[in-house]
mmCIF file of C-alpha atoms in Angstrom:
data_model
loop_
_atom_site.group_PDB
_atom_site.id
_atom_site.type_symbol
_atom_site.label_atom_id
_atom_site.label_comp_id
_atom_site.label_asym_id
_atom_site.label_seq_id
_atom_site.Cartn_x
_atom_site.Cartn_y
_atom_site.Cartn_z
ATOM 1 C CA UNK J 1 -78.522 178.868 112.483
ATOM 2 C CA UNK J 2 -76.781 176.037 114.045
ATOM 3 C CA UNK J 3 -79.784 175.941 116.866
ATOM 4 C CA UNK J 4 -82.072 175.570 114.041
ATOM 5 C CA UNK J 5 -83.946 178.988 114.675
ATOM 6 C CA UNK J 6 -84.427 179.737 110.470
ATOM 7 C CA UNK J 7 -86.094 176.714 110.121
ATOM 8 C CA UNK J 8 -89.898 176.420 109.607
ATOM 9 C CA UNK J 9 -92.471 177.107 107.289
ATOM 10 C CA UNK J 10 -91.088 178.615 104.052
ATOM 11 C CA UNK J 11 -88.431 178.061 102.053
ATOM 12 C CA UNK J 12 -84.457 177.236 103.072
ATOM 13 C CA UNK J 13 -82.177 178.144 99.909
ATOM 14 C CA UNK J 14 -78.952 177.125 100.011
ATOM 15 C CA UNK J 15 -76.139 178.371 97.045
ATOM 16 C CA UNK J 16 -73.137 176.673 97.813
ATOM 17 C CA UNK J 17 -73.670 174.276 94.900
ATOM 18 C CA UNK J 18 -73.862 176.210 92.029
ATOM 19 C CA UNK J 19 -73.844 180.506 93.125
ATOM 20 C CA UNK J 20 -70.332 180.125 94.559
ATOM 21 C CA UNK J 21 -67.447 181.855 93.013
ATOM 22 C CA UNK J 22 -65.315 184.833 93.531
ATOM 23 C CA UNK J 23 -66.294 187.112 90.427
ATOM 24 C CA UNK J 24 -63.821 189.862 90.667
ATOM 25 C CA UNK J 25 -60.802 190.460 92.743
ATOM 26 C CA UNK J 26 -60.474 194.786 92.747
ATOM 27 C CA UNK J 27 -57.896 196.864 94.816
ATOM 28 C CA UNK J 28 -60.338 197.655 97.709
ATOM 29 C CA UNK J 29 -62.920 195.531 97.266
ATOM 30 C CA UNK J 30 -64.070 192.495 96.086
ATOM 31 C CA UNK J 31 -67.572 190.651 94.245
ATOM 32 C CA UNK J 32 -68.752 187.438 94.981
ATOM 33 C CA UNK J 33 -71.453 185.315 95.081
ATOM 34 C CA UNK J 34 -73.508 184.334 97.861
ATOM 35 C CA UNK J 35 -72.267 180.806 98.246
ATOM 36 C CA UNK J 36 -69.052 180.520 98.498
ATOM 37 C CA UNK J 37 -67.332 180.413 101.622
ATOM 38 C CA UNK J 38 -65.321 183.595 103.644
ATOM 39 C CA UNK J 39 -62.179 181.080 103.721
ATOM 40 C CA UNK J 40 -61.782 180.833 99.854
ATOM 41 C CA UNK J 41 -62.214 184.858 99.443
ATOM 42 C CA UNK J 42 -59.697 185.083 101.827
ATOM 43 C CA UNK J 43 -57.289 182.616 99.554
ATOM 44 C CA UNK J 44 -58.228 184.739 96.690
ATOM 45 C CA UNK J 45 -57.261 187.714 98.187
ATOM 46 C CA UNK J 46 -54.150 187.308 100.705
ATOM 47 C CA UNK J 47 -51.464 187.231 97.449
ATOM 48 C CA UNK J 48 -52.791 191.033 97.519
ATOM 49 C CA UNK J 49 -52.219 191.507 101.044
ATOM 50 C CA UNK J 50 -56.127 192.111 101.683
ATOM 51 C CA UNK J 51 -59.166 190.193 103.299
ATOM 52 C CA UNK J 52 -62.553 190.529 104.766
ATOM 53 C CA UNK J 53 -62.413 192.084 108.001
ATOM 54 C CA UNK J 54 -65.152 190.572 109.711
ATOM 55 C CA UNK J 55 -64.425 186.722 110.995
ATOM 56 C CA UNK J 56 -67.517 184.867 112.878
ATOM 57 C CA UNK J 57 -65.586 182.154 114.223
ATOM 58 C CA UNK J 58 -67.305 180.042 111.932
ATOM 59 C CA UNK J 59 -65.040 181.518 109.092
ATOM 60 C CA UNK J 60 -63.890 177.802 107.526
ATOM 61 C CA UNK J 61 -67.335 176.755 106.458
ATOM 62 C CA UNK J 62 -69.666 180.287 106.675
ATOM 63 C CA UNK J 63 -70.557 181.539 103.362
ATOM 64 C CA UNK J 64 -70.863 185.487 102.150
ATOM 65 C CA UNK J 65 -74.202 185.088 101.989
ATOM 66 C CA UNK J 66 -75.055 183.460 104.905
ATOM 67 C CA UNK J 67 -72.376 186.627 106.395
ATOM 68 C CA UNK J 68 -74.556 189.054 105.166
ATOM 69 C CA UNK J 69 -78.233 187.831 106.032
ATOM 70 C CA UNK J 70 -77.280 187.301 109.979
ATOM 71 C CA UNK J 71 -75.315 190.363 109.623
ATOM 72 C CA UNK J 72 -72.154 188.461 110.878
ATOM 73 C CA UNK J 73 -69.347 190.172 112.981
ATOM 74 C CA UNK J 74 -66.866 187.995 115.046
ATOM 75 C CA UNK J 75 -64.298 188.423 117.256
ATOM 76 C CA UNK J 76 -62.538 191.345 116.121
ATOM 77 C CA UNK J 77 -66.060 193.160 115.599
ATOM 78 C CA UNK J 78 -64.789 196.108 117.895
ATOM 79 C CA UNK J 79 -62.058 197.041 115.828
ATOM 80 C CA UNK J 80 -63.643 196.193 112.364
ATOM 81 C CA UNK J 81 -67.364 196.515 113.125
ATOM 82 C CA UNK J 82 -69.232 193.775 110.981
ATOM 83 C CA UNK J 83 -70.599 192.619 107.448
ATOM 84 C CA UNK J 84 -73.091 195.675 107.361
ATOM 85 C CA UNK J 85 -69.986 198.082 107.871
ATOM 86 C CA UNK J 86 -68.205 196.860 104.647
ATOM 87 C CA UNK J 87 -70.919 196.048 102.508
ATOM 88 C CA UNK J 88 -70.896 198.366 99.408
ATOM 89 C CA UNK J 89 -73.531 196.723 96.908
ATOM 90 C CA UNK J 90 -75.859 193.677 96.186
ATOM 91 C CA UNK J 91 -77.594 192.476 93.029
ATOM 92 C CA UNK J 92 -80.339 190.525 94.663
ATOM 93 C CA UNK J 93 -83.832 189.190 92.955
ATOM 94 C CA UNK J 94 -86.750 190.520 94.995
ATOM 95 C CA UNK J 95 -90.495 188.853 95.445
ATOM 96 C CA UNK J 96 -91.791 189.705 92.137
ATOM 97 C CA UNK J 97 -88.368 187.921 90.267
ATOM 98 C CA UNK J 98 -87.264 191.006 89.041
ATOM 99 C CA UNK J 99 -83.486 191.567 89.629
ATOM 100 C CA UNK J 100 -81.982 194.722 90.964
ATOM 101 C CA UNK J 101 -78.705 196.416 92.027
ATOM 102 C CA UNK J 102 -78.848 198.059 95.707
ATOM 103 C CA UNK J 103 -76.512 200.349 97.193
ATOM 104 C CA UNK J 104 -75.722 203.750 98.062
ATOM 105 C CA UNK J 105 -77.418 206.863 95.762
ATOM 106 C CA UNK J 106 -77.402 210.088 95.943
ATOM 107 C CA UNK J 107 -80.567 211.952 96.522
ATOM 108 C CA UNK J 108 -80.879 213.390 93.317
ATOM 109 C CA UNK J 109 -79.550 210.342 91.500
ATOM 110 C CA UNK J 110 -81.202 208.903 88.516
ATOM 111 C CA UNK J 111 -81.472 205.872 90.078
ATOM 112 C CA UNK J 112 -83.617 207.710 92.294
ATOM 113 C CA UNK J 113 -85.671 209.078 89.634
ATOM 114 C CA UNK J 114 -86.337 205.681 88.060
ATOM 115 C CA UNK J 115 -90.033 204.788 87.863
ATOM 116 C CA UNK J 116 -89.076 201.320 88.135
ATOM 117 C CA UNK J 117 -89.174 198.715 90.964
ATOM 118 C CA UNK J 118 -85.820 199.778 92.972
ATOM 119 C CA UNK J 119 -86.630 203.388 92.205
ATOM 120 C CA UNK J 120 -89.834 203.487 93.522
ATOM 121 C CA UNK J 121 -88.715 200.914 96.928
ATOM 122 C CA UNK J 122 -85.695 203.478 97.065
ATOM 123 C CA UNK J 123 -88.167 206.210 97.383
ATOM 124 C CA UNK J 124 -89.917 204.720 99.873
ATOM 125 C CA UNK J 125 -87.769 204.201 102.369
ATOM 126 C CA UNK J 126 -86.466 207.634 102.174
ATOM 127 C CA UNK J 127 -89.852 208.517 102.793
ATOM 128 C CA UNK J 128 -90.318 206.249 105.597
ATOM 129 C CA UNK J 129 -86.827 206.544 107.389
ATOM 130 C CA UNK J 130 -87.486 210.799 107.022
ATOM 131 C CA UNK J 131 -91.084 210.380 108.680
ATOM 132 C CA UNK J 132 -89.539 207.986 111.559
ATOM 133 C CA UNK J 133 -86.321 209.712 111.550
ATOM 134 C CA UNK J 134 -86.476 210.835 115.738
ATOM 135 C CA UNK J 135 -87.945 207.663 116.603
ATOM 136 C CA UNK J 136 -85.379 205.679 115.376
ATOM 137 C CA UNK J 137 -82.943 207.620 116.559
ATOM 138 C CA UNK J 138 -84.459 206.925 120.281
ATOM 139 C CA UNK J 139 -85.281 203.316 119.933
ATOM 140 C CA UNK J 140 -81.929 202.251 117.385
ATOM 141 C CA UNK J 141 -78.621 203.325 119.687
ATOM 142 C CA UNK J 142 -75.648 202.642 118.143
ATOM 143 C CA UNK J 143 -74.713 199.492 119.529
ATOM 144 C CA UNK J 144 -72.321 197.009 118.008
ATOM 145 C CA UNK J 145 -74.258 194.325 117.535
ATOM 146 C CA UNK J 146 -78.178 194.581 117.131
ATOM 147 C CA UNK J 147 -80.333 190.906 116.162
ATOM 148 C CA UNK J 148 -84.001 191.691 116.037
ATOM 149 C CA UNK J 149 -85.337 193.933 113.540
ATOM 150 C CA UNK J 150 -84.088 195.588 110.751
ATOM 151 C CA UNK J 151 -80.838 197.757 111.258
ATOM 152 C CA UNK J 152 -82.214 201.730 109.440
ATOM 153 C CA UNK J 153 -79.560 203.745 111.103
ATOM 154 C CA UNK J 154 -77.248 205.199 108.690
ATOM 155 C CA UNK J 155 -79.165 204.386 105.905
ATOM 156 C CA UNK J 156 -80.622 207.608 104.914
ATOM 157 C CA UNK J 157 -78.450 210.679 105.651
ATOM 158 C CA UNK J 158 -80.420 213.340 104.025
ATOM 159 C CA UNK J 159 -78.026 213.540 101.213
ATOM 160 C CA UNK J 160 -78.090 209.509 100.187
ATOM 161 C CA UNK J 161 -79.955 206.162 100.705
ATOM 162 C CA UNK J 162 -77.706 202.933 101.050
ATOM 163 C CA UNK J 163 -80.385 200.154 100.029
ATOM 164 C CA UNK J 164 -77.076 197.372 99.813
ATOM 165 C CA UNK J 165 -76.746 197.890 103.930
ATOM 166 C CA UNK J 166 -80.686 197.819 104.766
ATOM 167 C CA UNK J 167 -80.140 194.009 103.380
ATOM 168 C CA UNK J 168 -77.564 193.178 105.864
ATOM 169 C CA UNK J 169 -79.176 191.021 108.820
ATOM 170 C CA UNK J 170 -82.731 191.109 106.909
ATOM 171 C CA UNK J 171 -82.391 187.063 106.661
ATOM 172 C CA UNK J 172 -83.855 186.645 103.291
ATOM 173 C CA UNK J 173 -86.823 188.742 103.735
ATOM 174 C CA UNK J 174 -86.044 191.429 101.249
ATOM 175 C CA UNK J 175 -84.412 190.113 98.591
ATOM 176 C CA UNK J 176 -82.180 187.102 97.638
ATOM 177 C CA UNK J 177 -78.522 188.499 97.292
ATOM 178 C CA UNK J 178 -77.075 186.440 93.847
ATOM 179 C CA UNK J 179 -73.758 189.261 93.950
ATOM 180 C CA UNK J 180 -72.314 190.800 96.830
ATOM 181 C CA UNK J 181 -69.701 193.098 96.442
ATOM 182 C CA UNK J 182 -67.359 194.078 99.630
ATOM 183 C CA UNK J 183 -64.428 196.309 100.695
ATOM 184 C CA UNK J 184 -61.400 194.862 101.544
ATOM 185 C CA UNK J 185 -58.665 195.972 104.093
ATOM 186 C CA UNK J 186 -54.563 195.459 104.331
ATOM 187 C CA UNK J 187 -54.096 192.349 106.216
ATOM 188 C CA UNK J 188 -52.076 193.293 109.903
ATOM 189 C CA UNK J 189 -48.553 193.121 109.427
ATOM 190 C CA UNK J 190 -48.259 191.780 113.204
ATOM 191 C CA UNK J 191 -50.985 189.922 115.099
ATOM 192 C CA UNK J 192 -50.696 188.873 118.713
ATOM 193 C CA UNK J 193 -52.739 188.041 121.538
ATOM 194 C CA UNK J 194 -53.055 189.323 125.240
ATOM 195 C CA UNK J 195 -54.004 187.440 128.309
ATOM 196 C CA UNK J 196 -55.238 189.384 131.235
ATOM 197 C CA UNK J 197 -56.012 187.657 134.533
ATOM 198 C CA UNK J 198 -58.286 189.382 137.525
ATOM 199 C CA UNK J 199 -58.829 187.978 140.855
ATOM 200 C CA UNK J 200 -62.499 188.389 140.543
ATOM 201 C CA UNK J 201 -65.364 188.974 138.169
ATOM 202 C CA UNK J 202 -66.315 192.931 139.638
ATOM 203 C CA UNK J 203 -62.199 193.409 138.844
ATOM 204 C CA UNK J 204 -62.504 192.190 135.051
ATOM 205 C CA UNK J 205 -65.858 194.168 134.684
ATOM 206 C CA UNK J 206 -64.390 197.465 135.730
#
């Protein structure tokens, strides 16, 4: 963070030098890796009409990565919500080095059923989000934005678990993110911008 907040004792990884291409350009969505930066996906995708929704206003030098660790949202977050909202996978490399695929399974998937690492982490958390289901429904509102914590609404419905968006905001503490794939939407045929004046603060509040 530009006030220096991630910085301390452990390690700082950076992967603009070397994990920083677009991989694959699809109709919807798009896979990249975690370095390079939201204003080259959006070159690589506007001759299809599409781009990233979300836009932190740091969008000429931000990187996907960096967009989905903070869980990044910007200044049309009301309309498009933010990174979390169109994340739809990660392969990431977790403590142990062992690389995995996250994102949304059914219940009864085989995924699920794996005895392996993400299987068993999968399991888990159903486990745990089921067990703690009412309290974080009481202490997690829906708000737009939350910082602080890790975000578990919507990520276990009853019917599926969506590992990919429990990694959005997490900050490098779950996993390291070396793919991310995202869903794209149509770029706004019209933009425009509104200026609305008030003679006092109470007036603009209400």
């Amino acid at each position: 963070g530009l006030a220096g907040e991630s910085l301390g004792p452990g390690i700082v990884v950076d992967f603009t030098r070397h994990l920083n291409r677009v991989l694959d350009v699809g109709t919807d969505s798009v896979r990249v890796e975690p370095g390079v930066r939201l204003s080259v996906v959006q070159q690589a995708l506007a001759p299809r009409g599409r781009m990233i929704a979300v836009d932190p206003v740091s969008g000429d030098r931000c990187t996907i990565g960096g967009m989905v660790a903070t869980n990044a949202a910007g200044p049309h977050s009301v309309r498009y919500g933010t990174t979390r909202d169109h994340l739809l996978s990660i392969r990431g490399v977790l403590a142990t080095g062992e690389i995995v695929d996250m994102g949304r399974w059914a219940s009864d998937s085989r995924e699920l059923a794996d005895p392996g690492t993400i299987g068993q982490i999968a399991r888990q958390i159903i486990r745990v989000l089921s067990a703690n289901a009412r309290s974080i429904s009481e202490e997690q509102p829906p708000e737009l934005l939350k910082h602080g914590g890790y975000e578990l609404r919507g990520l276990y419905d009853g019917r599926s678990v969506d590992l990919g968006r429990l990694m959005a905001g997490s900050e490098g503490t779950l996993a390291l993110a070396t793919e991310i794939e995202l869903a794209t939407v149509p770029i706004p045929p019209f933009r425009g911008m509104l200026l609305a004046t008030f003679a006092t603060l109470g007036a603009a509040v209400d």
